[in-house]
mmCIF file of C-alpha atoms in Angstrom:
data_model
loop_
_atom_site.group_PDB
_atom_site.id
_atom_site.type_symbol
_atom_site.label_atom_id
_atom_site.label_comp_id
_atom_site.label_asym_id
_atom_site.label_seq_id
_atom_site.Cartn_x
_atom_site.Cartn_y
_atom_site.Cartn_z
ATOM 1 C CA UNK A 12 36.230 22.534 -22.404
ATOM 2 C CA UNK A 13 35.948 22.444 -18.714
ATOM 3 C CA UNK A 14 33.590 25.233 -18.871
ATOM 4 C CA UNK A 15 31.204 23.608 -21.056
ATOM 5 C CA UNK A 16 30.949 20.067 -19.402
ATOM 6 C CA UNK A 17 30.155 22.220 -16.455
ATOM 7 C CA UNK A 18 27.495 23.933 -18.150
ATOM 8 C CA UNK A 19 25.784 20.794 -19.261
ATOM 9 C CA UNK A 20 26.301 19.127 -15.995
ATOM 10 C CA UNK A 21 24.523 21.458 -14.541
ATOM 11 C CA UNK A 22 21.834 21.871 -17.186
ATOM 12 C CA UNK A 23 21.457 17.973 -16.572
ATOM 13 C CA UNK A 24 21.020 18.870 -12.432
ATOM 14 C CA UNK A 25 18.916 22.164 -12.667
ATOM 15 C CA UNK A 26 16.472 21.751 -15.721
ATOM 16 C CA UNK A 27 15.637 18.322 -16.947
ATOM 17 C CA UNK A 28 14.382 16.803 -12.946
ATOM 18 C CA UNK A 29 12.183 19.447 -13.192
ATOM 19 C CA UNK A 30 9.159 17.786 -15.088
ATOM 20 C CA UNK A 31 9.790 14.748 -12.725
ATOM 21 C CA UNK A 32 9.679 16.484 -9.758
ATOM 22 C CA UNK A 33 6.811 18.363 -10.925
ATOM 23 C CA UNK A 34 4.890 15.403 -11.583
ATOM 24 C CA UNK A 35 5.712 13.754 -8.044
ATOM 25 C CA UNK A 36 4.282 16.946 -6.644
ATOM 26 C CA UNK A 37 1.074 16.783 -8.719
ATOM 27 C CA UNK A 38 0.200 12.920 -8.222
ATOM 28 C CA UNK A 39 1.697 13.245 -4.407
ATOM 29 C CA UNK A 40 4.937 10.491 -4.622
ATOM 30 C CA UNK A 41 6.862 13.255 -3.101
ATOM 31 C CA UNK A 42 6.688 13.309 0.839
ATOM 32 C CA UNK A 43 8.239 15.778 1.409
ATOM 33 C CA UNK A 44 6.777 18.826 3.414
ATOM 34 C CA UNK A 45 5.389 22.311 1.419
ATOM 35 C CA UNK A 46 8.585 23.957 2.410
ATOM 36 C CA UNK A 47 10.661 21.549 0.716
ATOM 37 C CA UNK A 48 9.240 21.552 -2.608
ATOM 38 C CA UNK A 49 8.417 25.461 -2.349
ATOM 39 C CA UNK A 50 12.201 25.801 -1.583
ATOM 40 C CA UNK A 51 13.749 23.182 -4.313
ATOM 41 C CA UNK A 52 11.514 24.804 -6.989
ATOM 42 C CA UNK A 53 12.332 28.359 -6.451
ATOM 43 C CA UNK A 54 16.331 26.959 -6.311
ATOM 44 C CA UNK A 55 15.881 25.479 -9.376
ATOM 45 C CA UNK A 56 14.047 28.352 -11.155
ATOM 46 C CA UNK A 57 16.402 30.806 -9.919
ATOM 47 C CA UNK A 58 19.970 28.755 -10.803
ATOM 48 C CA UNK A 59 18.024 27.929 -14.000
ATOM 49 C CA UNK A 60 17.874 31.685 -14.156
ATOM 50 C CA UNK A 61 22.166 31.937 -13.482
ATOM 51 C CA UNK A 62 22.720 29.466 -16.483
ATOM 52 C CA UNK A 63 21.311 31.743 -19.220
ATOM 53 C CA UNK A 64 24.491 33.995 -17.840
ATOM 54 C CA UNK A 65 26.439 30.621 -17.851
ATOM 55 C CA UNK A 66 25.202 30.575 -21.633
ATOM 56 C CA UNK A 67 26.241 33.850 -22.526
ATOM 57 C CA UNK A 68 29.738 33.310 -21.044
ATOM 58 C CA UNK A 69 30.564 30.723 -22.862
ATOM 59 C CA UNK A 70 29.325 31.451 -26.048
ATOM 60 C CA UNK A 71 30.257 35.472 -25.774
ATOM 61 C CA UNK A 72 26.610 36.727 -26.061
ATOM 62 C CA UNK A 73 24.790 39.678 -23.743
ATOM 63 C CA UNK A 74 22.056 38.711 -22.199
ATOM 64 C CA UNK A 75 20.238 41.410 -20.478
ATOM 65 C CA UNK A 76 23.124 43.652 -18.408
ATOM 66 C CA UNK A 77 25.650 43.485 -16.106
ATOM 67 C CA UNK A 78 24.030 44.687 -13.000
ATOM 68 C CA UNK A 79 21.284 41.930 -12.829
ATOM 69 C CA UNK A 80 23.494 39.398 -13.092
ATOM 70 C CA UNK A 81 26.057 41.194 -10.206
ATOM 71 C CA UNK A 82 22.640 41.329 -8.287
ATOM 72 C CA UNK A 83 21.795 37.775 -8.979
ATOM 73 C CA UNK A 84 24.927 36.815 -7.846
ATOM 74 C CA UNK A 85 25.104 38.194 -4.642
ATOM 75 C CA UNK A 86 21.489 37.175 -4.298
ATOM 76 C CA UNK A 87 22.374 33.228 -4.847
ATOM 77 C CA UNK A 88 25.539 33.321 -2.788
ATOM 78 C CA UNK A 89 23.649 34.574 -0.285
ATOM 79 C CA UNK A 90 20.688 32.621 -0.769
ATOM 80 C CA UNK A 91 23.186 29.457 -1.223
ATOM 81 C CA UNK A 92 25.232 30.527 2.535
ATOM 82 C CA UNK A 93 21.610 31.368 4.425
ATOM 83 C CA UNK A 94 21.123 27.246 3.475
ATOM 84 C CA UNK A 95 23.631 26.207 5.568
ATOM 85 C CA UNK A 96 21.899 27.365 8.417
ATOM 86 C CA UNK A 97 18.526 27.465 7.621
ATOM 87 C CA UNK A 98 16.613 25.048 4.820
ATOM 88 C CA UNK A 99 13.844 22.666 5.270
ATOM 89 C CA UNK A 100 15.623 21.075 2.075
ATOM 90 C CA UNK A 101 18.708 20.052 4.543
ATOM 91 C CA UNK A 102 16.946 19.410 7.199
ATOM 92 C CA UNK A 103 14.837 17.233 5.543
ATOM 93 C CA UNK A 104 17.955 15.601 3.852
ATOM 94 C CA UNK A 105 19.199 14.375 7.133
ATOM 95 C CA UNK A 106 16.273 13.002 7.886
ATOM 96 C CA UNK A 107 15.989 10.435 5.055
ATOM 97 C CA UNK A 108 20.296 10.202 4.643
ATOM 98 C CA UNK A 109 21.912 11.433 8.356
ATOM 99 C CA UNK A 110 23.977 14.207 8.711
ATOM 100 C CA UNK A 111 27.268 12.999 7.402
ATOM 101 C CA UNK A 112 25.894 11.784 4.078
ATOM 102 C CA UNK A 113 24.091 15.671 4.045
ATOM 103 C CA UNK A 114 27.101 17.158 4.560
ATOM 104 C CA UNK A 115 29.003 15.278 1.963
ATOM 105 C CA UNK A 116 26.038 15.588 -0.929
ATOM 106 C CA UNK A 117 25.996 19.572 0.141
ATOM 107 C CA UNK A 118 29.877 20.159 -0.333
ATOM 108 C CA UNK A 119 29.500 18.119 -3.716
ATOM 109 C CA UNK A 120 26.349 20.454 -4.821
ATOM 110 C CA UNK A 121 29.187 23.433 -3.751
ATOM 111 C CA UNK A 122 31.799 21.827 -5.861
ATOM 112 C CA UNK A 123 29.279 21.759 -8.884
ATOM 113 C CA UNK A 124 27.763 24.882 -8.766
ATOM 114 C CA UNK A 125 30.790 27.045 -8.236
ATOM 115 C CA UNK A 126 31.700 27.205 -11.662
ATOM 116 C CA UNK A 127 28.120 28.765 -12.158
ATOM 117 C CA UNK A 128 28.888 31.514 -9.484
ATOM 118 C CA UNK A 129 32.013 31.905 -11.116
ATOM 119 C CA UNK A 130 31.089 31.897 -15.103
ATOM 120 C CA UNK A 131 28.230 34.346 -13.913
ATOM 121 C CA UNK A 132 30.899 36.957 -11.866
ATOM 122 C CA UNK A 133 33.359 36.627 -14.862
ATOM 123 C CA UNK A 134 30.390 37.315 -17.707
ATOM 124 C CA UNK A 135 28.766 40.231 -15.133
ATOM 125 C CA UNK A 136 32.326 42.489 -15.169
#
């Protein structure tokens, strides 16, 4: 049960501010510099990418084959660690909030994606 509220929490997160963000891009709402938005929507696309594997754990289906999900795993935790030290999202985060309310959203976007890492690890072996 756990499993699944994840899923759709972060189905809710990843996929559906998508069109919204898209259209702030398009009619320029969003201030935010080039890197930010080139680095939020490759995020998104990518974990959007992790929760077809989310999918398939829970619901015991094969989606393409263990070795591209092992490789997208290693690829998003190490995408995901790189961000702590380098991300014009974050940086741009603590503009607008400060650095303790950054650091507090980031561990809470750790908390919630973890069970993706881990539904994706456990679906990949």
């Amino acid at each position: 049960m756990l499993w699944h509220i994840s899923f759709w929490l972060l189905v809710a997160l990843i996929v559906l501010p998508l069109p919204f963000k898209i259209y702030e891009y398009a009619t320029c709402k969003d201030k935010s510099s080039i890197g930010v938005k080139i680095e939020e929507m490759s995020n998104a696309l990518f974990m959007a990418v992790g929760l077809i594997a989310f999918y398939g754990y829970l619901n015991d289906q094969v989606y393409l084959f263990p070795s591209f999900w092992i490789t997208w795993l290693v690829i998003s935790v190490v995408w995901s660690v790189s961000a702590i030290f380098w991300s014009p999202k974050l940086v741009y985060a603590t503009e607008v909030m400060g650095k303790t309310k950054m650091r507090i959203f980031a561990g809470i976007g750790l908390v919630l994606y973890s069970p993706l890492f881990l539904a994706v690890y456990f679906y990949a072996i």
